[in-house]
Short mmCIF file of C-alpha atoms in Angstrom, two decimals:
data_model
loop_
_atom_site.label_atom_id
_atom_site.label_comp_id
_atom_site.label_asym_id
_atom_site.label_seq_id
_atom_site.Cartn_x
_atom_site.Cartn_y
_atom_site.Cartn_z
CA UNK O 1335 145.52 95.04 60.20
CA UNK O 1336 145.86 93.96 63.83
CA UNK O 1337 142.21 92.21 64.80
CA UNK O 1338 141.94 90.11 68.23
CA UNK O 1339 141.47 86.31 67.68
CA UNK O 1340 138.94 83.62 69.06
CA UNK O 1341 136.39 86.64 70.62
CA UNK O 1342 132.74 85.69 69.69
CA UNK O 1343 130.46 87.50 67.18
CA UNK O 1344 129.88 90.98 69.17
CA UNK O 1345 126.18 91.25 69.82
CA UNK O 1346 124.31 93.99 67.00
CA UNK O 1347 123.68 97.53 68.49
CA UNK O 1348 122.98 100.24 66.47
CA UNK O 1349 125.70 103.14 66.21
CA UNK O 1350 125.10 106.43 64.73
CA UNK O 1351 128.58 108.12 64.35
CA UNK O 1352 128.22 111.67 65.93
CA UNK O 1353 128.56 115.00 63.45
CA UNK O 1354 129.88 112.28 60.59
CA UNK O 1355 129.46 114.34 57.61
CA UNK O 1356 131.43 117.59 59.27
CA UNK O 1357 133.67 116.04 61.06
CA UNK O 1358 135.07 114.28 57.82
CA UNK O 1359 134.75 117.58 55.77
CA UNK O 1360 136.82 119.33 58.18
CA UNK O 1361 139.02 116.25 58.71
CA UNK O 1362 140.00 115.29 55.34
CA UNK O 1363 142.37 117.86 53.46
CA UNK O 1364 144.27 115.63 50.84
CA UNK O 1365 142.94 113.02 49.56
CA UNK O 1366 146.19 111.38 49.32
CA UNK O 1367 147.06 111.66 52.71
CA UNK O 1368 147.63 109.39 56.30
CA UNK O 1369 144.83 110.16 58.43
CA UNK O 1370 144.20 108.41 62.07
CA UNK O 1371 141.16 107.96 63.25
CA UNK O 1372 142.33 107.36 67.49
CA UNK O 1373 138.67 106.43 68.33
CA UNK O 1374 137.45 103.55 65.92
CA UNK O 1375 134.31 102.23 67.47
CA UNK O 1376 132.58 100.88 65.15
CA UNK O 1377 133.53 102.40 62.11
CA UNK O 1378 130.98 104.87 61.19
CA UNK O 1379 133.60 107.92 60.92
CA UNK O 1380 136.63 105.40 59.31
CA UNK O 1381 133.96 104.03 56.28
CA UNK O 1382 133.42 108.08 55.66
CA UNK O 1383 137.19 108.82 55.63
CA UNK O 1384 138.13 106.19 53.88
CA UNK O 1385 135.05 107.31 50.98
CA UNK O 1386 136.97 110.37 51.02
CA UNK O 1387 140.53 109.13 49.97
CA UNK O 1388 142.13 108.38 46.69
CA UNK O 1389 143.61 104.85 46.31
CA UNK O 1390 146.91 106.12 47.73
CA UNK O 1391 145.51 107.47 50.50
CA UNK O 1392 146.14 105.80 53.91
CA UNK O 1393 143.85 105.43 57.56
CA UNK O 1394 144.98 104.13 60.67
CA UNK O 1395 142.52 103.20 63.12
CA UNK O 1396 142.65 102.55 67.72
CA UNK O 1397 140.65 101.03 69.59
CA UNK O 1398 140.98 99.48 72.83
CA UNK O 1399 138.06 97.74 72.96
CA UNK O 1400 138.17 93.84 71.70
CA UNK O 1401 134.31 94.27 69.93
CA UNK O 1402 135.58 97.17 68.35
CA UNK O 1403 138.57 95.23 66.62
CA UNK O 1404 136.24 92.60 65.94
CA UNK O 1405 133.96 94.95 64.22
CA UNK O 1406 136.89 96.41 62.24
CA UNK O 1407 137.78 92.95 60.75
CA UNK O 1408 134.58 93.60 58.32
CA UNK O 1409 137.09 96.56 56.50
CA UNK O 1410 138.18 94.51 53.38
CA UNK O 1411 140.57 97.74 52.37
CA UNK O 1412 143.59 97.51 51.54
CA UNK O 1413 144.36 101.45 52.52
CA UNK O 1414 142.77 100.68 56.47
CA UNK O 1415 145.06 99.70 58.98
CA UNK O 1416 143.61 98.77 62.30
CA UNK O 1417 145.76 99.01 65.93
CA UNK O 1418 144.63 97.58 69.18
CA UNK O 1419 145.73 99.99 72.45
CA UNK O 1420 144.77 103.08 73.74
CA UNK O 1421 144.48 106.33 71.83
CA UNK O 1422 147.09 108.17 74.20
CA UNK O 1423 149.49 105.99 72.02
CA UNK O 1424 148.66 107.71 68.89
CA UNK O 1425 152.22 109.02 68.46
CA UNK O 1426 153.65 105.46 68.77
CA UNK O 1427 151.62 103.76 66.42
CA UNK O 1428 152.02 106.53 64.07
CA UNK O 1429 155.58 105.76 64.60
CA UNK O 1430 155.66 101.91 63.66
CA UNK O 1431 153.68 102.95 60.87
CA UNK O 1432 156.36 105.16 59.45
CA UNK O 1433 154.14 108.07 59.58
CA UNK O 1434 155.25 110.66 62.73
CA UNK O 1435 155.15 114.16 61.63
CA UNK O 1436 153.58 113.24 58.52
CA UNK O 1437 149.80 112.76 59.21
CA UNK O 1438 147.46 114.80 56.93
CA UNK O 1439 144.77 114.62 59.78
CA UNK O 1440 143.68 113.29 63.47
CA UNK O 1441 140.02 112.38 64.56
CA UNK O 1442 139.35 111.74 67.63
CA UNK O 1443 135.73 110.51 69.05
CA UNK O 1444 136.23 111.20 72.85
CA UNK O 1445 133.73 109.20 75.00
CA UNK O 1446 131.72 105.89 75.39
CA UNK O 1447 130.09 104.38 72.20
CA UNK O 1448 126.21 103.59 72.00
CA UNK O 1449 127.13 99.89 71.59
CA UNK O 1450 128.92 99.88 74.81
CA UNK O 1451 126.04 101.96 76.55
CA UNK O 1452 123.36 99.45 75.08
CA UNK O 1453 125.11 96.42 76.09
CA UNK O 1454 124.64 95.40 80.27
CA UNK O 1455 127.42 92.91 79.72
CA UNK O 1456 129.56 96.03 79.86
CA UNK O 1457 128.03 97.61 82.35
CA UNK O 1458 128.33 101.02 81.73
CA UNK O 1459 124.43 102.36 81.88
CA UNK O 1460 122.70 102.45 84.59
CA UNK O 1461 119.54 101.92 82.78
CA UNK O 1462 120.31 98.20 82.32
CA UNK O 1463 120.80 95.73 85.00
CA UNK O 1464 124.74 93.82 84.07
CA UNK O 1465 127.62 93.51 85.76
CA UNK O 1466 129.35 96.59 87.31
CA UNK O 1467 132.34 96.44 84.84
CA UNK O 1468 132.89 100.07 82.92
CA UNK O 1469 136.11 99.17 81.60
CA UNK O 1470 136.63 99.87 77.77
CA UNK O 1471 138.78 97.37 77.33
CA UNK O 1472 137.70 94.37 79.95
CA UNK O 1473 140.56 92.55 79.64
CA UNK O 1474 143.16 95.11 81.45
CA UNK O 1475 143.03 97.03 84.93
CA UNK O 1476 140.51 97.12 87.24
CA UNK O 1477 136.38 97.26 87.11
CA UNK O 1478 134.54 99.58 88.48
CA UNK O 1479 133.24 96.80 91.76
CA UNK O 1480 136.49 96.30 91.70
CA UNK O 1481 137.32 99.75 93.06
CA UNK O 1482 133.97 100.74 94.72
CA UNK O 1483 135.33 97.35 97.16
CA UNK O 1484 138.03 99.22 98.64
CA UNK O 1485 137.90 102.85 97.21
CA UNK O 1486 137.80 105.43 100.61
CA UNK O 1487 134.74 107.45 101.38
CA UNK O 1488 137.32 110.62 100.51
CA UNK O 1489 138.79 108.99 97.54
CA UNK O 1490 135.19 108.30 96.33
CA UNK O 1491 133.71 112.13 97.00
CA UNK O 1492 137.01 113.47 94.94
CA UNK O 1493 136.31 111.15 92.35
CA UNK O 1494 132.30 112.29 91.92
CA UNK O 1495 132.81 115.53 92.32
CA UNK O 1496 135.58 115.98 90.39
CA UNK O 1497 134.98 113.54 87.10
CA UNK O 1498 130.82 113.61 87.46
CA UNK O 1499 130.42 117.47 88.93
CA UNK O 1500 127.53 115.55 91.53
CA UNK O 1501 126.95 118.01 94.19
CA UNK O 1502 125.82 114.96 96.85
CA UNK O 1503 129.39 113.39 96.49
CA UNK O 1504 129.64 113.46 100.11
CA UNK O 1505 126.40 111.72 100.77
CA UNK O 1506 126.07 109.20 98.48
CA UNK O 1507 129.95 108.17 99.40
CA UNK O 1508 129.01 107.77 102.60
CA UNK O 1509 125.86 105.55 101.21
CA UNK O 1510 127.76 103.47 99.40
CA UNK O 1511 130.30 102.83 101.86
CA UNK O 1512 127.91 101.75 104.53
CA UNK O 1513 125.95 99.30 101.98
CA UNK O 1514 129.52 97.29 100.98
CA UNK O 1515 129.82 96.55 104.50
CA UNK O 1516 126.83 94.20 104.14
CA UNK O 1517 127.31 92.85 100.49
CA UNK O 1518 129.96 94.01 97.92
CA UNK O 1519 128.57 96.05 94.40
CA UNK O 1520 128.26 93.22 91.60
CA UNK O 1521 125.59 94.63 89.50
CA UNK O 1522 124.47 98.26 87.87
CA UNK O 1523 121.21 97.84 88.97
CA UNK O 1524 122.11 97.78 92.67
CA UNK O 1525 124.71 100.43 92.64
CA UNK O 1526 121.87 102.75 90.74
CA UNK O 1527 119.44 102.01 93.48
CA UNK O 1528 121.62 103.04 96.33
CA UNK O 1529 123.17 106.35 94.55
CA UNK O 1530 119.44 107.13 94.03
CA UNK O 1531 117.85 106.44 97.56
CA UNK O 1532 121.00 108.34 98.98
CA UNK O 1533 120.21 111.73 96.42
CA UNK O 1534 118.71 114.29 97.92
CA UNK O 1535 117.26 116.43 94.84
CA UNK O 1536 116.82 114.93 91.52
CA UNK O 1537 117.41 117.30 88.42
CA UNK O 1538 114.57 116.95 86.10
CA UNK O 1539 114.76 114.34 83.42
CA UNK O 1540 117.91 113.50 84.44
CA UNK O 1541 118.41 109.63 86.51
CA UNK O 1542 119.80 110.45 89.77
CA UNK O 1543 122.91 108.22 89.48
CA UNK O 1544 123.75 109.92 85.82
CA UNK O 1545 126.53 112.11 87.55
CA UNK O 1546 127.83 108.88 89.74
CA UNK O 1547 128.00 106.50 86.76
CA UNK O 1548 129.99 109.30 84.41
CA UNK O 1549 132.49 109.75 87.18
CA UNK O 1550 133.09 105.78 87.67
CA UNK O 1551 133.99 105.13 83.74
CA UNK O 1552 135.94 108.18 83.46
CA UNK O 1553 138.16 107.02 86.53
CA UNK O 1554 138.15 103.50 85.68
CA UNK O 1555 139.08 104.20 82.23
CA UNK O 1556 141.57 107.41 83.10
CA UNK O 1557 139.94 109.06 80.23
CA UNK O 1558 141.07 112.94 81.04
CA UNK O 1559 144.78 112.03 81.15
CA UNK O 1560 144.36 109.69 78.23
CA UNK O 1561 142.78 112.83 75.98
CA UNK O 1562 145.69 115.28 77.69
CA UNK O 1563 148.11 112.45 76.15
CA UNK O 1564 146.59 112.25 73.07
CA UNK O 1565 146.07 115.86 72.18
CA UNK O 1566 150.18 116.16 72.63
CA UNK O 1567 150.49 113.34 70.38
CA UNK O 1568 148.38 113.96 67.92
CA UNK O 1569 150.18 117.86 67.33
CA UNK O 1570 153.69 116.01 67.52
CA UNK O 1571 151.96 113.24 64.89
CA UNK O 1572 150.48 115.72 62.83
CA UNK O 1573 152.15 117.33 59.81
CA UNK O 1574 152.30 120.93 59.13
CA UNK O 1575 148.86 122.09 57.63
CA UNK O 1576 147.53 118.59 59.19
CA UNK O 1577 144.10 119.14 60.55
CA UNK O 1578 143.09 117.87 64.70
CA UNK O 1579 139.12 117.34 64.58
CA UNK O 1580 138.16 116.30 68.19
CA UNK O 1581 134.36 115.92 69.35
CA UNK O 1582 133.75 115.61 72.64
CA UNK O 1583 130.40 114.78 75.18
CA UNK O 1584 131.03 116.63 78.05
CA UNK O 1585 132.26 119.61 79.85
CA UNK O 1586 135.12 118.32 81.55
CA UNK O 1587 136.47 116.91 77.89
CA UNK O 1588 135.61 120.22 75.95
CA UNK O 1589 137.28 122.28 78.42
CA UNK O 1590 140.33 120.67 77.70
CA UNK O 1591 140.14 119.99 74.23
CA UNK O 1592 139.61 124.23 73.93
CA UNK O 1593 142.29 124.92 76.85
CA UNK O 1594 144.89 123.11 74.26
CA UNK O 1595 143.76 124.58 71.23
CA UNK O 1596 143.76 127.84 72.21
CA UNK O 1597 147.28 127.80 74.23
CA UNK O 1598 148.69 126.79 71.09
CA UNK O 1599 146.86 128.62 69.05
CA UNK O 1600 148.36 132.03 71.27
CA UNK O 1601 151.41 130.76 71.45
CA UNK O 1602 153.96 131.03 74.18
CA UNK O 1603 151.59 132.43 76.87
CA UNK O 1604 154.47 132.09 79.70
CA UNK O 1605 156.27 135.56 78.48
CA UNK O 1606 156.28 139.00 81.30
CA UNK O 1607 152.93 140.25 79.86
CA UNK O 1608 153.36 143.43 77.92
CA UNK O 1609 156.87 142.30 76.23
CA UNK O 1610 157.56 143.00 72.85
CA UNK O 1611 158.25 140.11 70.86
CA UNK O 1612 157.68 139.48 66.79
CA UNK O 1613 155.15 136.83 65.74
CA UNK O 1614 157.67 134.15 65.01
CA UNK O 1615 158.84 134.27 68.49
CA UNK O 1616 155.42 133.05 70.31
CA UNK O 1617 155.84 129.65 68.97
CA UNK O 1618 152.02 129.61 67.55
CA UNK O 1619 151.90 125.82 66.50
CA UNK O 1620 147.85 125.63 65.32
CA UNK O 1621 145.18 127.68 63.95
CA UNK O 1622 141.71 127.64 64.89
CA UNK O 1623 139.24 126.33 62.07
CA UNK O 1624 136.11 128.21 62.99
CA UNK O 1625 134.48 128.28 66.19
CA UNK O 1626 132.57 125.33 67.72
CA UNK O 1627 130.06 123.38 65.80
CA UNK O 1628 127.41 120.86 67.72
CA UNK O 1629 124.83 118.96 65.85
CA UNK O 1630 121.81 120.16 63.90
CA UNK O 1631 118.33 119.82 65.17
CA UNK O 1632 117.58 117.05 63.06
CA UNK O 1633 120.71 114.69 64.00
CA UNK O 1634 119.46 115.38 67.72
CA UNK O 1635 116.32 114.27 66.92
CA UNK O 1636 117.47 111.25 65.16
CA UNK O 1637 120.07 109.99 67.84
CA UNK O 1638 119.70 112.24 71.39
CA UNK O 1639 122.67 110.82 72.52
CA UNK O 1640 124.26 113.46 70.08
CA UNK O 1641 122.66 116.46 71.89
CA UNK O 1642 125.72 117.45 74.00
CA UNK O 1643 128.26 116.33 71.31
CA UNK O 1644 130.56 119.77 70.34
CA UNK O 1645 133.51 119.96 67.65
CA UNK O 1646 136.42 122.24 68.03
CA UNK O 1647 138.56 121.86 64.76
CA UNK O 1648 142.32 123.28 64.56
CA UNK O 1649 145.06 122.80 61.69
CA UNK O 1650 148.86 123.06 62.77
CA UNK O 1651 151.27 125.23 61.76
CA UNK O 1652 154.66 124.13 62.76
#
């Protein structure tokens, strides 16, 4: 188990791991199998696998964030197996574990934790005043004042209209550019404050900076390429009749995560439409496992945070 050294106690925030119960159902196939869960957090869906397995079974665990391997240090098992780096890296770890094209199963938990949301130290929510950091792991690249110090007016409008869909890109890049020029962005509070004095129409029950804040910690933390990455890996890491669970929070994540499934559930979609060809020539490499599931009414009501969560489930062929 790989656990980071010399960090403090993480501060307590709750966690309630998104669609747990179905998302292990679905996940776990053979009970003596090598699952990986890429997205460890803070355990909630690797305690449930691991309840699931037999005492040969194996887990393998990412995270990227140090409080995350700190929290994973309380897994006295000797079947869990925790790696510190990025999920994109999937197929490497499963590598130096001896366990490429073998895995029984692949979870990934796409998106920011409650415990990072809760915590202003990490400065991911508007909603409490901390440093302007976003980064999952803050030891490595660049914060998010980091880049609003020199990012260009353009650069900034592609970047919120692209990752956070915000309609007043334009605007509130132009906003923010003119306040730096007095003071640089330190703090969430004061990057909240301008994004909502410079928004023109505020959606209902929604804070006006939501769409801004998404589209920083996306960027900062490349988190579109890194599920692109990982979704390769995980159907190179997979074995055949291994199952890919992936729950995502957003539209821009889900649209991916269903572009990929269905490609290769269809096959080899580059052939002259209309050509005859036999099954075994498309090249179909996964199977859908039902259609989409999101969260009952009563896990909503118990956590919100799990309202927009959806689960697209597939199990490889070949």
């Amino acid at each position: 188990m790989t656990s980071s050294d010399n960090l403090p106690e993480p501060p307590t925030y709750r966690h309630a791991s998104v669609l747990l119960d179905g998302a292990v159902d679905i996940l776990v196939n053979d009970p003596d199998g090598v699952y990986l869960d890429g997205t460890f957090g803070r355990g909630g869906h690797a305690r449930a696998i691991l309840n699931r397995l037999s005492p040969s079974g194996r887990l393998i665990a990412i995270d990227r964030d140090p409080e995350a391997l700190q929290a994973a240090r309380s897994i006295d098992d000797s079947r869990f197996f925790m790696e510190a780096g990025e999920f994109a890296s999937l197929d490497q770890v499963a590598e130096r574990h001896g366990v490429h094209g073998r895995l029984a199963g692949v979870l990934l938990d796409i998106g920011v934790s409650s415990p990072q949301l809760d915590d202003p130290q990490r400065g991911f929510s508007f909603l409490r005043d901390g440093p302007l950091d976003m980064r999952m792991d803050p030891t490595r690249g660049e914060s998010a004042a980091q880049w609003l110090a020199y990012a260009s007016e353009s650069e900034m409008v592609r970047v919120f209209k692209s990752l956070g869909e915000e309609r007043f890109a334009k605007r509130i890049s132009r906003a923010i550019v003119r306040r730096r020029q007095e003071r640089p962005f330190e703090r969430t509070e004061d990057l909240a404050e301008v994004v909502k004095a410079a928004h023109p129409a505020w959606e209902k029950g929604k804070h006006p900076a939501t769409r801004v804040f998404q589209a920083l910690r996306i960027h900062i933390n490349n988190e579109l390429e890194q599920l692109d990455t990982a979704l390769k890996a995980a159907l190179e890491a997979l074995a055949p009749g291994g199952h890919l669970v992936v729950i995502s929070f957003h539209s821009l994540e889900d649209r991916r995560v269903k572009r990929f499934i269905r490609e290769h559930v269809r096959g080899d979609s580059h052939l002259p439409r209309g050509m005859p060809v036999r099954d075994d020539e498309l090249a179909r490499r996964l199977e859908m496992m039902g259609k989409a599931r999101r969260p009952e009414a009563s896990e909503v009501d118990d956590n919100p945070r799990a309202r927009s969560a959806v689960l697209r489930a597939a199990r490889k062929l070949v």
